Short mmCIF file of C-alpha atoms in Angstrom, two decimals:
data_model
loop_
_atom_site.label_atom_id
_atom_site.label_comp_id
_atom_site.label_asym_id
_atom_site.label_seq_id
_atom_site.Cartn_x
_atom_site.Cartn_y
_atom_site.Cartn_z
CA MET R 13 31.07 1.57 -11.74
CA ALA R 14 30.18 4.76 -9.92
CA VAL R 15 30.54 6.94 -13.09
CA THR R 16 26.99 6.38 -14.52
CA GLU R 17 23.84 7.48 -12.69
CA PRO R 18 21.57 4.71 -11.60
CA VAL R 19 18.27 4.20 -13.61
CA ILE R 20 16.71 2.62 -10.50
CA ALA R 21 17.34 3.90 -7.05
CA VAL R 22 15.43 2.27 -4.18
CA ARG R 23 15.80 3.84 -0.88
CA ASP R 24 14.55 2.01 2.38
CA ALA R 25 11.36 0.97 0.36
CA GLY R 26 8.66 -0.73 2.33
CA VAL R 27 5.27 -2.00 1.41
CA ARG R 28 2.79 -2.94 4.07
CA PHE R 29 -0.03 -5.45 3.54
CA HIS R 30 -2.95 -6.54 5.61
CA ARG R 31 -3.46 -9.98 6.72
CA GLY R 32 -6.95 -11.21 6.85
CA LYS R 33 -9.59 -8.41 6.78
CA ARG R 34 -9.41 -6.93 3.21
CA HIS R 35 -10.68 -3.60 3.77
CA ARG R 36 -10.04 -1.18 6.46
CA SER R 37 -12.92 0.81 7.72
CA MET R 38 -13.64 4.30 6.41
CA ARG R 39 -12.95 5.50 9.87
CA ASP R 40 -9.39 4.22 9.74
CA PHE R 41 -8.76 6.08 6.68
CA LEU R 42 -10.30 9.36 7.37
CA ILE R 43 -9.36 9.82 10.97
CA ARG R 44 -6.25 7.73 11.80
CA GLY R 45 -4.48 8.14 8.51
CA GLU R 46 -2.10 5.61 7.42
CA ARG R 47 0.38 5.90 9.92
CA GLY R 48 1.80 3.00 12.34
CA THR R 49 1.46 -0.64 12.15
CA ARG R 50 -1.57 -2.23 13.47
CA PRO R 51 -2.29 -5.75 14.33
CA GLY R 52 -2.60 -8.03 11.33
CA GLU R 53 -0.29 -6.06 9.24
CA PHE R 54 3.02 -7.17 7.88
CA TRP R 55 5.69 -5.59 5.68
CA ALA R 56 5.96 -7.56 2.40
CA LEU R 57 8.92 -5.58 1.74
CA ASP R 58 10.89 -3.88 4.38
CA GLY R 59 13.73 -1.40 4.30
CA VAL R 60 15.00 -2.41 0.96
CA SER R 61 17.71 -0.19 -0.74
CA PHE R 62 19.76 -0.62 -3.80
CA ASP R 63 20.96 1.14 -6.91
CA VAL R 64 20.70 -0.34 -10.51
CA ARG R 65 22.92 1.06 -13.26
CA PRO R 66 22.07 0.95 -16.98
CA GLY R 67 22.76 -2.38 -18.55
CA GLU R 68 22.85 -4.34 -15.35
CA ALA R 69 21.18 -7.83 -15.46
CA ILE R 70 19.79 -8.53 -12.22
CA GLY R 71 18.05 -11.72 -10.88
CA VAL R 72 15.88 -11.68 -7.83
CA VAL R 73 15.68 -14.86 -5.79
CA GLY R 74 13.71 -15.78 -2.74
CA ARG R 75 11.00 -18.21 -1.69
CA ASN R 76 7.32 -17.67 -2.59
CA GLY R 77 5.71 -14.77 -0.78
CA GLU R 78 9.07 -13.20 0.21
CA GLY R 79 8.58 -9.90 -1.73
CA LYS R 80 9.97 -10.57 -5.19
CA SER R 81 6.80 -9.65 -7.07
CA THR R 82 6.10 -6.74 -4.93
CA LEU R 83 9.46 -5.45 -5.67
CA LEU R 84 9.02 -5.72 -9.32
CA LYS R 85 5.58 -3.95 -9.11
CA LEU R 86 7.21 -1.25 -7.28
CA ILE R 87 9.55 -0.70 -10.10
CA ALA R 88 6.92 -1.10 -12.77
CA GLY R 89 5.00 1.80 -10.97
CA VAL R 90 1.80 -0.25 -10.57
CA MET R 91 2.27 -0.23 -6.64
CA LEU R 92 3.53 2.65 -4.58
CA PRO R 93 5.87 2.15 -1.53
CA ASP R 94 4.28 2.94 2.03
CA ARG R 95 7.79 3.97 3.13
CA GLY R 96 10.94 5.13 1.34
CA THR R 97 11.36 6.04 -2.27
CA VAL R 98 11.55 4.19 -5.64
CA ASP R 99 12.98 6.39 -8.27
CA VAL R 100 13.07 5.05 -11.84
CA THR R 101 14.51 7.51 -14.39
CA ALA R 102 13.94 5.55 -17.44
CA GLY R 103 10.96 3.67 -19.19
CA VAL R 104 9.91 0.23 -17.96
CA ALA R 105 8.62 -2.68 -20.11
CA PRO R 106 6.92 -4.77 -17.61
CA LEU R 107 6.61 -8.48 -18.40
CA ILE R 108 4.72 -9.18 -15.37
CA GLU R 109 1.05 -10.08 -15.19
CA ILE R 110 1.47 -9.51 -18.98
CA THR R 111 -1.89 -10.74 -19.99
CA GLY R 112 -3.45 -8.36 -17.44
CA GLY R 113 -3.67 -5.70 -20.07
CA PHE R 114 -5.57 -7.47 -22.67
CA VAL R 115 -9.35 -6.97 -23.04
CA ASN R 116 -11.41 -10.14 -23.72
CA ASP R 117 -13.89 -8.69 -26.04
CA LEU R 118 -11.57 -6.88 -28.33
CA THR R 119 -9.84 -8.50 -31.30
CA VAL R 120 -6.23 -9.47 -31.12
CA ARG R 121 -5.54 -6.64 -33.59
CA ASP R 122 -7.23 -3.97 -31.25
CA ASN R 123 -5.68 -5.55 -28.38
CA ILE R 124 -2.17 -5.17 -29.72
CA ALA R 125 -2.80 -1.55 -30.55
CA LEU R 126 -4.46 -0.83 -27.01
CA THR R 127 -1.64 -2.45 -24.85
CA ALA R 128 1.19 -1.11 -26.93
CA GLY R 129 -0.47 2.40 -26.81
CA LEU R 130 -1.09 2.13 -23.08
CA HIS R 131 2.54 1.27 -22.43
CA GLY R 132 3.43 4.58 -24.30
CA MET R 133 4.28 3.18 -27.78
CA SER R 134 3.35 5.79 -30.48
CA LYS R 135 0.77 5.13 -33.35
CA ALA R 136 3.62 4.96 -35.83
CA ASP R 137 5.79 2.64 -33.99
CA ILE R 138 2.81 0.30 -33.45
CA ALA R 139 2.22 0.41 -37.18
CA GLU R 140 5.80 -0.20 -37.75
CA ARG R 141 6.40 -3.03 -35.34
CA PHE R 142 2.96 -4.76 -35.86
CA ASP R 143 4.08 -7.39 -38.43
CA ASP R 144 7.15 -8.20 -36.18
CA ILE R 145 4.78 -8.65 -33.18
CA VAL R 146 2.33 -10.96 -35.10
CA ALA R 147 5.24 -12.99 -36.61
CA PHE R 148 6.89 -13.35 -33.11
CA ALA R 149 3.54 -14.58 -31.64
CA GLU R 150 2.83 -16.85 -34.53
CA ILE R 151 -0.75 -15.86 -34.79
CA PRO R 152 -1.29 -14.43 -38.21
CA ASP R 153 -4.62 -16.25 -38.55
CA PHE R 154 -6.17 -15.00 -35.33
CA LEU R 155 -5.81 -11.37 -35.70
CA ASP R 156 -9.56 -10.70 -35.90
CA THR R 157 -10.59 -13.21 -33.31
CA PRO R 158 -11.70 -12.00 -29.95
CA TYR R 159 -8.96 -12.37 -27.42
CA LYS R 160 -11.10 -14.50 -25.20
CA HIS R 161 -11.23 -17.23 -27.68
CA LEU R 162 -7.42 -17.84 -27.78
CA SER R 163 -5.86 -20.70 -25.92
CA SER R 164 -3.95 -19.51 -22.86
CA GLY R 165 -0.69 -20.25 -24.49
CA MET R 166 -1.46 -17.96 -27.49
CA LYS R 167 -2.44 -15.20 -25.05
CA VAL R 168 0.95 -15.33 -23.24
CA ARG R 169 2.68 -15.37 -26.53
CA ILE R 170 0.82 -12.29 -27.93
CA ALA R 171 1.52 -10.42 -24.61
CA PHE R 172 5.10 -11.25 -24.52
CA ALA R 173 5.48 -10.25 -28.26
CA VAL R 174 3.99 -6.87 -27.54
CA VAL R 175 5.68 -5.98 -24.24
CA SER R 176 9.08 -7.19 -25.40
CA ARG R 177 8.85 -5.05 -28.37
CA LEU R 178 8.49 -1.85 -26.20
CA GLU R 179 11.86 0.18 -26.61
CA GLU R 180 12.14 0.78 -23.06
CA PRO R 181 15.57 0.80 -21.34
CA ILE R 182 14.47 -1.45 -18.47
CA ILE R 183 12.76 -4.85 -18.79
CA LEU R 184 11.09 -6.60 -15.92
CA VAL R 185 10.46 -10.30 -16.27
CA ASP R 186 8.32 -12.24 -13.78
CA GLU R 187 8.14 -15.97 -14.14
CA VAL R 188 6.69 -15.50 -17.68
CA LEU R 189 9.32 -17.86 -18.91
CA ALA R 190 7.58 -20.72 -17.18
CA VAL R 191 4.60 -20.69 -19.54
CA GLY R 192 4.67 -21.60 -23.43
CA ASP R 193 5.90 -24.56 -25.15
CA LYS R 194 9.41 -25.45 -25.78
CA ALA R 195 9.91 -23.73 -29.09
CA PHE R 196 8.40 -20.49 -27.90
CA LYS R 197 10.38 -20.50 -24.69
CA ARG R 198 13.61 -20.73 -26.81
CA LYS R 199 12.39 -17.69 -28.79
CA CYS R 200 11.70 -15.67 -25.51
CA TYR R 201 15.23 -16.65 -24.30
CA ALA R 202 16.67 -15.42 -27.64
CA ARG R 203 14.71 -12.27 -27.46
CA ILE R 204 15.93 -11.40 -23.79
CA ASP R 205 19.38 -12.29 -24.87
CA GLU R 206 19.05 -9.72 -27.68
CA LEU R 207 17.76 -7.07 -25.35
CA VAL R 208 20.36 -7.64 -22.82
CA ALA R 209 23.03 -7.44 -25.38
CA ALA R 210 21.63 -4.23 -26.57
CA GLY R 211 22.31 -2.68 -23.37
CA ARG R 212 18.79 -2.93 -21.69
CA THR R 213 18.76 -3.19 -17.94
CA LEU R 214 17.14 -6.53 -16.93
CA PHE R 215 15.43 -7.50 -13.91
CA LEU R 216 14.50 -11.15 -13.61
CA VAL R 217 12.36 -13.02 -11.17
CA SER R 218 12.75 -16.80 -11.50
CA HIS R 219 13.06 -20.11 -9.52
CA SER R 220 15.22 -21.51 -12.29
CA ASP R 221 18.98 -21.53 -11.40
CA GLY R 222 19.70 -22.05 -15.10
CA ASP R 223 17.75 -18.89 -16.20
CA LEU R 224 19.30 -16.89 -13.48
CA ARG R 225 22.87 -17.96 -14.15
CA ARG R 226 22.25 -17.49 -17.94
CA PHE R 227 21.04 -13.91 -17.98
CA CYS R 228 22.14 -12.36 -14.74
CA SER R 229 25.46 -11.10 -13.42
CA ARG R 230 24.22 -9.66 -10.12
CA GLY R 231 21.65 -11.13 -7.77
CA LEU R 232 19.24 -9.89 -5.13
CA TYR R 233 18.15 -12.33 -2.50
CA LEU R 234 14.98 -11.38 -0.55
CA ARG R 235 13.97 -13.23 2.55
CA GLY R 236 10.97 -12.15 4.80
CA GLY R 237 10.64 -8.80 2.74
CA ARG R 238 14.19 -7.86 3.49
CA LEU R 239 17.21 -7.71 1.04
CA VAL R 240 19.60 -10.15 2.74
CA GLU R 241 22.18 -10.45 -0.05
CA ASP R 242 23.08 -8.19 -2.86
CA GLY R 243 26.07 -9.56 -4.94
CA PRO R 244 27.32 -11.56 -7.85
CA MET R 245 24.66 -14.01 -9.14
CA ALA R 246 26.50 -17.05 -8.22
CA ASP R 247 27.34 -16.10 -4.69
CA VAL R 248 23.64 -15.06 -4.14
CA LEU R 249 22.37 -18.55 -5.49
CA ALA R 250 24.98 -20.22 -3.29
CA ARG R 251 23.69 -18.41 -0.24
CA TYR R 252 19.96 -19.02 -1.22
CA GLU R 253 20.66 -22.83 -1.62
CA THR R 254 22.38 -23.01 1.74
CA ASP R 255 19.40 -21.26 3.41
CA ALA R 256 16.96 -23.63 1.58
CA GLY R 257 18.94 -26.64 2.57
CA THR R 258 18.85 -26.01 6.24
CA MET D 11 18.38 7.80 4.75
CA SER D 12 14.98 6.74 6.21
CA VAL D 13 12.40 8.90 4.93
CA ASP D 14 9.22 8.10 6.82
CA GLU D 15 6.92 8.69 3.94
CA ALA D 16 3.85 7.49 5.93
CA ALA D 17 4.19 10.67 8.08
CA VAL D 18 3.70 13.01 5.26
CA PRO D 19 0.48 13.17 3.14
CA ALA D 20 0.53 10.73 0.28
CA VAL D 21 -0.05 13.67 -2.00
CA LEU D 22 3.40 14.97 -1.32
CA ALA D 23 5.05 11.58 -1.47
CA ALA D 24 7.79 11.08 -4.08
CA ARG D 25 7.32 8.20 -6.31
CA THR D 26 8.66 8.35 -9.84
CA GLY D 27 7.71 5.84 -12.22
CA GLY D 28 8.59 5.77 -15.86
CA SER D 29 7.95 8.99 -17.49
CA ALA D 30 5.11 9.89 -15.13
CA ARG D 31 6.75 11.85 -12.32
CA ARG D 32 4.32 13.08 -9.80
CA ARG D 33 4.74 15.17 -6.90
CA GLY D 34 1.64 16.89 -5.28
CA MET D 35 -1.32 18.74 -7.03
CA VAL D 36 0.62 20.47 -9.65
CA ALA D 37 2.55 17.36 -10.93
CA ARG D 38 -0.57 15.01 -11.00
CA PRO D 39 -2.32 17.09 -13.83
CA VAL D 40 0.89 17.38 -15.54
CA ALA D 41 1.56 13.66 -15.41
CA LEU D 42 -2.07 13.32 -16.72
CA TRP D 43 -1.46 15.61 -19.43
CA GLN D 44 1.70 13.88 -20.63
CA ARG D 45 -0.06 10.52 -20.96
CA ARG D 46 -3.01 12.26 -22.78
CA ARG D 47 -2.48 9.74 -25.65
CA ALA D 48 -3.55 6.89 -23.38
CA ILE D 49 -6.69 8.79 -22.58
CA ARG D 50 -7.32 9.33 -26.28
CA LEU D 51 -6.87 5.62 -27.05
CA LEU D 52 -9.17 4.58 -24.27
CA VAL D 53 -11.84 6.96 -25.04
CA GLY D 54 -11.44 6.15 -28.83
CA ARG D 55 -11.94 2.41 -27.87
CA ASP D 56 -15.12 3.27 -25.80
CA LEU D 57 -16.67 5.20 -28.65
CA LYS D 58 -15.79 2.47 -31.06
CA VAL D 59 -17.47 -0.22 -28.94
CA ARG D 60 -20.47 2.25 -28.53
CA TYR D 61 -20.93 3.36 -32.18
CA ALA D 62 -19.15 0.94 -34.46
CA SER D 63 -20.02 -2.46 -33.11
CA SER D 64 -23.84 -1.94 -33.13
CA ALA D 65 -25.70 -0.53 -36.13
CA LEU D 66 -28.10 1.09 -33.52
CA GLY D 67 -25.36 2.56 -31.45
CA TYR D 68 -26.20 6.19 -31.96
CA LEU D 69 -29.84 5.53 -31.44
CA TRP D 70 -28.98 3.70 -28.03
CA SER D 71 -27.29 6.72 -26.70
CA VAL D 72 -30.18 9.04 -27.33
CA LEU D 73 -33.06 6.72 -26.82
CA GLU D 74 -33.12 6.75 -23.05
CA PRO D 75 -33.22 10.55 -22.64
CA LEU D 76 -35.82 10.63 -25.51
CA LEU D 77 -38.02 8.11 -23.98
CA LEU D 78 -37.94 9.66 -20.61
CA ALA D 79 -38.57 13.17 -22.11
CA GLY D 80 -41.67 11.56 -23.87
CA ILE D 81 -42.97 10.14 -20.60
CA TYR D 82 -42.52 13.23 -18.58
CA TRP D 83 -44.12 15.34 -21.53
CA PHE D 84 -47.05 12.97 -21.44
CA ILE D 85 -47.55 13.09 -17.59
CA PHE D 86 -47.00 16.95 -17.10
CA THR D 87 -48.88 18.12 -20.17
CA GLN D 88 -51.58 15.48 -20.71
CA VAL D 89 -52.17 13.94 -17.10
CA PHE D 90 -51.49 17.03 -15.07
CA THR D 91 -51.80 20.64 -16.08
CA ARG D 92 -48.15 21.83 -16.41
CA THR D 93 -47.26 24.78 -14.22
CA VAL D 94 -43.53 24.25 -14.23
CA GLY D 95 -40.84 24.71 -16.77
CA ALA D 96 -41.33 26.60 -19.97
CA GLU D 97 -42.78 26.40 -23.28
CA PRO D 98 -42.13 24.37 -25.52
CA TYR D 99 -41.98 21.90 -22.45
CA ILE D 100 -40.39 18.98 -24.71
CA VAL D 101 -37.49 21.23 -25.48
CA PHE D 102 -37.08 22.12 -21.88
CA LEU D 103 -37.17 18.64 -20.90
CA ILE D 104 -34.60 17.44 -23.35
CA ALA D 105 -32.33 20.34 -22.61
CA GLY D 106 -32.19 19.05 -19.04
CA LEU D 107 -32.42 15.24 -19.70
CA LEU D 108 -29.40 15.10 -22.01
CA PRO D 109 -26.92 16.71 -19.51
CA TRP D 110 -28.44 14.64 -16.69
CA THR D 111 -27.86 11.50 -18.73
CA TRP D 112 -24.21 12.52 -19.08
CA PHE D 113 -24.02 13.19 -15.27
CA ASN D 114 -25.88 9.97 -14.38
CA GLY D 115 -23.76 7.78 -16.74
CA ALA D 116 -20.54 9.18 -15.98
CA VAL D 117 -21.01 9.13 -12.12
CA THR D 118 -22.27 5.59 -12.24
CA ASP D 119 -19.38 4.35 -14.59
CA ALA D 120 -16.62 6.64 -13.00
CA ALA D 121 -17.41 5.26 -9.42
CA ARG D 122 -16.61 1.64 -10.77
CA ALA D 123 -13.83 2.76 -13.14
CA LEU D 124 -10.98 1.42 -10.90
CA HIS D 125 -12.81 -1.74 -9.80
CA VAL D 126 -14.01 -2.79 -13.37
CA GLU D 127 -10.57 -2.17 -15.03
CA ALA D 128 -8.58 -3.85 -12.10
CA LYS D 129 -6.49 -5.77 -14.37
CA LEU D 130 -5.45 -2.93 -16.61
CA VAL D 131 -4.82 -0.82 -13.42
CA ARG D 132 -2.66 -3.46 -12.04
CA SER D 133 -0.55 -3.99 -15.07
CA THR D 134 -0.14 -0.60 -16.68
CA ASN D 135 1.76 2.37 -15.34
CA VAL D 136 -0.36 5.12 -16.47
CA PRO D 137 -1.41 7.88 -13.97
CA ARG D 138 -4.34 6.17 -12.29
CA GLU D 139 -6.52 9.32 -12.90
CA VAL D 140 -6.70 8.07 -16.52
CA TRP D 141 -9.36 5.55 -15.74
CA VAL D 142 -11.71 8.20 -14.41
CA VAL D 143 -10.93 10.87 -16.75
CA ARG D 144 -11.64 8.28 -19.70
CA VAL D 145 -15.17 7.77 -18.35
CA VAL D 146 -15.91 11.41 -18.02
CA LEU D 147 -14.72 12.25 -21.52
CA SER D 148 -16.39 9.29 -23.20
CA LYS D 149 -19.84 10.20 -21.79
CA GLY D 150 -18.87 13.82 -22.58
CA VAL D 151 -18.48 13.02 -26.21
CA GLU D 152 -21.69 10.89 -26.29
CA PHE D 153 -23.39 14.10 -24.72
CA LEU D 154 -22.06 16.17 -27.52
CA LEU D 155 -23.23 13.76 -30.07
CA SER D 156 -26.75 13.73 -28.70
CA LEU D 157 -27.14 17.48 -28.96
CA PRO D 158 -28.44 17.40 -32.61
CA VAL D 159 -31.55 15.81 -31.11
CA LEU D 160 -32.03 18.78 -28.98
CA PHE D 161 -31.66 21.11 -31.96
CA LEU D 162 -34.02 19.01 -33.94
CA PHE D 163 -36.78 19.32 -31.32
CA ALA D 164 -36.07 23.03 -30.84
CA PHE D 165 -36.64 23.33 -34.66
CA LEU D 166 -39.69 21.22 -34.69
CA TYR D 167 -41.34 22.90 -31.89
CA ASP D 168 -40.32 26.42 -33.12
CA ALA D 169 -38.36 27.37 -29.97
CA SER D 170 -36.74 30.75 -29.92
CA VAL D 171 -32.85 30.41 -30.34
CA ASP D 172 -30.41 33.18 -29.64
CA TRP D 173 -26.85 33.85 -29.05
CA GLN D 174 -26.94 32.22 -25.56
CA LEU D 175 -26.70 28.94 -27.17
CA LEU D 176 -23.08 29.54 -26.78
CA LEU D 177 -23.54 29.14 -23.03
CA LEU D 178 -23.50 25.39 -23.96
CA VAL D 179 -19.73 25.68 -23.94
CA PRO D 180 -19.29 26.73 -20.24
CA ALA D 181 -22.02 24.19 -19.44
CA VAL D 182 -20.00 21.29 -20.81
CA LEU D 183 -16.69 22.63 -19.07
CA LEU D 184 -18.44 22.95 -15.72
CA MET D 185 -20.03 19.50 -16.14
CA ALA D 186 -16.91 17.85 -16.98
CA THR D 187 -15.24 19.47 -13.93
CA LEU D 188 -17.90 18.37 -11.60
CA VAL D 189 -18.25 14.90 -12.85
CA LEU D 190 -14.44 14.45 -12.81
CA GLY D 191 -14.25 15.74 -9.11
CA ILE D 192 -17.17 13.18 -8.08
CA GLY D 193 -15.52 10.36 -10.09
CA LEU D 194 -12.12 10.99 -8.54
CA LEU D 195 -13.63 10.88 -5.12
CA LEU D 196 -15.76 7.74 -5.69
CA ALA D 197 -13.56 5.54 -7.72
CA PRO D 198 -11.04 4.74 -4.94
CA LEU D 199 -13.62 4.57 -2.31
CA VAL D 200 -15.72 1.93 -4.28
CA VAL D 201 -12.66 -0.29 -4.30
CA LEU D 202 -12.22 -0.09 -0.78
CA VAL D 203 -15.95 -0.05 0.45
CA ARG D 204 -17.93 -2.22 -2.26
CA ASP D 205 -21.32 -1.35 -1.14
CA LEU D 206 -20.74 2.37 -1.88
CA GLU D 207 -21.52 1.37 -5.56
CA ARG D 208 -25.24 0.66 -4.46
CA ILE D 209 -25.41 3.71 -2.50
CA VAL D 210 -24.18 5.91 -5.43
CA ARG D 211 -27.00 4.42 -7.64
CA ILE D 212 -29.59 5.20 -5.06
CA ALA D 213 -28.24 8.55 -4.54
CA LEU D 214 -28.43 9.17 -8.31
CA ARG D 215 -32.07 8.14 -8.32
CA LEU D 216 -32.98 10.70 -5.74
CA GLY D 217 -30.60 13.29 -7.12
CA PHE D 218 -32.79 13.35 -10.45
CA TYR D 219 -35.77 14.77 -8.46
CA ALA D 220 -33.50 17.05 -6.44
CA SER D 221 -32.12 18.58 -9.70
CA PRO D 222 -34.16 20.83 -11.85
CA VAL D 223 -34.51 18.46 -14.84
CA ILE D 224 -38.16 18.34 -15.18
CA PHE D 225 -38.84 21.88 -13.66
CA ALA D 226 -36.85 24.93 -12.89
CA VAL D 227 -35.41 26.07 -9.59
CA GLN D 228 -37.70 29.12 -9.97
CA ASP D 229 -40.56 26.73 -9.79
CA VAL D 230 -39.77 25.44 -6.41
CA PRO D 231 -41.74 27.30 -3.63
CA GLU D 232 -39.97 28.95 -0.83
CA PRO D 233 -38.11 28.21 1.35
CA TRP D 234 -37.17 25.12 -0.58
CA ASP D 235 -35.83 26.77 -3.54
CA ALA D 236 -32.81 28.02 -1.56
CA VAL D 237 -31.94 24.20 -1.09
CA PHE D 238 -32.19 23.64 -4.88
CA SER D 239 -30.08 26.53 -5.57
CA PHE D 240 -27.23 24.68 -3.90
CA ASN D 241 -27.32 21.98 -6.50
CA PRO D 242 -24.37 22.56 -8.66
CA LEU D 243 -26.49 21.05 -11.59
CA ALA D 244 -28.86 23.79 -11.31
CA GLY D 245 -26.49 26.36 -12.79
CA ILE D 246 -25.34 23.89 -15.48
CA PHE D 247 -28.91 23.03 -16.51
CA GLU D 248 -29.80 26.55 -16.92
CA LEU D 249 -26.77 27.40 -19.04
CA CYS D 250 -27.94 24.36 -21.31
CA ARG D 251 -31.35 25.94 -21.68
CA ALA D 252 -30.26 29.52 -22.06
CA GLY D 253 -30.28 29.55 -25.76
CA PHE D 254 -33.91 28.38 -25.96
CA PHE D 255 -35.32 30.15 -22.95
CA PRO D 256 -34.32 33.84 -22.57
CA GLY D 257 -34.00 34.87 -18.93
CA VAL D 258 -33.70 31.27 -17.66
CA VAL D 259 -30.20 31.74 -16.34
CA ASP D 260 -29.76 32.86 -12.76
CA TRP D 261 -26.24 33.93 -12.41
CA GLY D 262 -26.17 33.32 -8.74
CA HIS D 263 -26.79 29.69 -9.40
CA VAL D 264 -23.96 29.61 -12.12
CA GLY D 265 -21.78 31.17 -9.70
CA LEU D 266 -22.46 28.47 -7.22
CA SER D 267 -22.02 25.78 -9.74
CA VAL D 268 -18.61 27.19 -10.57
CA ALA D 269 -17.51 27.30 -7.04
CA MET D 270 -18.82 23.92 -6.21
CA SER D 271 -17.55 22.14 -9.24
CA LEU D 272 -13.94 23.58 -8.54
CA GLY D 273 -14.34 22.66 -4.87
CA MET D 274 -15.45 19.05 -5.80
CA LEU D 275 -12.53 18.81 -8.19
CA LEU D 276 -9.97 19.76 -5.50
CA VAL D 277 -11.46 17.56 -2.80
CA GLY D 278 -11.95 14.57 -5.31
CA TRP D 279 -8.29 14.76 -6.50
CA ALA D 280 -7.07 15.07 -2.90
CA VAL D 281 -8.97 12.06 -1.81
CA PHE D 282 -7.73 10.03 -4.89
CA ALA D 283 -4.10 10.88 -4.27
CA ARG D 284 -4.35 10.08 -0.55
CA LEU D 285 -6.01 6.51 -1.41
CA GLU D 286 -4.10 5.71 -4.46
CA ARG D 287 -1.42 3.46 -2.88
CA THR D 288 -3.93 1.59 -0.77
CA VAL D 289 -6.15 0.99 -3.79
CA LEU D 290 -3.32 -0.40 -5.79
CA LYS D 291 -2.86 -3.08 -3.04
CA GLU D 292 -6.49 -3.99 -2.82
CA ILE D 293 -7.28 -4.16 -6.34
#
């Protein structure tokens, strides 16, 4: 197991959030710096360390607000740790807040080009995969419709279609499987299966035991921002259930 | 291995994400350069929205400076007797108003860049500087596209034109540096302190009269001219006017512009790097 280099190395990572007051004063920033814990702060993620090797499929469990999404954002690089380091040595396709990158006033066509481009897909690749993406999302009639006029289900479908087409070695999935109708869900499952089979590294956050058991071999259990268990998925789920039951 | 990253400046902190590897003030520009395609994409989108989506697109981008030029020309040549600037005054005005429009628009938009694009910033792992650079460049391209208007008026009013027109090139580079510095400084601060956006708008209003747009620094009486010399825009506007008004460039002003623009960029980038992680949580 220790032969391959990890693609994700998280070392003592911590993220501190502010409870209540949204903005700190200018004085705090400029004079006191960002050291120390002040009242009203808490660590959404605290001293988390683990390695992920290429091809692993990891499920993250924990109750709401225990740091799962924060962990994924760190790996996606859209949040930075206040303590420790997060080293990701391969590209990431983040299926988190996936509709976030879409712009309401642009057409679906422009949006696909923009989002794919921002995630690092080249122009040639976009052109090549465009039909695939449209077919997957089942939206051929809406290509020139402004994004804002689509139903929320369609929005998620396009977003999933684009981001899941990114040829990145790491895929992050955060609860997106909960949306969409049954038929589309099945397609998403098939697509994720395909990606995992192709040797991608998967990071899945879910509240569904079925999904977790289906895709993941290794589990991470977060409680109160700390990593309390890291082991085979079944064991981690068993521990989580015991905790939830008491 | 407990590295207390909070104890070292955020600029030096190691956070490696995707292909964007950034460590400190050398790596940041490098990471930005690696993702230049994202910038091109965004600037292209901005220009498309600006020019392709409305037939009057081009007119809109030059209309405001032209109207202002017309008004100032009327007030200072018809109402008052003009004692400032140079002849032809309308060319003098346009050569100042076009770069001012770039400055004004870019600073206003760059200050809100992270705030307005919050959703994109939260979901895409590109160097966060991209959102500011994109505004500076979009407005810069609009400036370049508005230059023909300046040449047209220079031709109509028979202004003298010489090789110093080439000084427009360093003027553009200086302006881009200055605006980028100010944008990088303001964008994260506006996310954290919302009312700053309003202060910026007021400062720009006042800044218009504190900058040699409708007059030249040479027209300001002592001892105030020293104050106006310290405006980094003074040197930039003089470079913009150099091609039509021989002898308008004071190299001392230009030197100050260079020093202040570079200083602004360093300060702006340092602040941006320092506040980045907090901004990502607040956005």
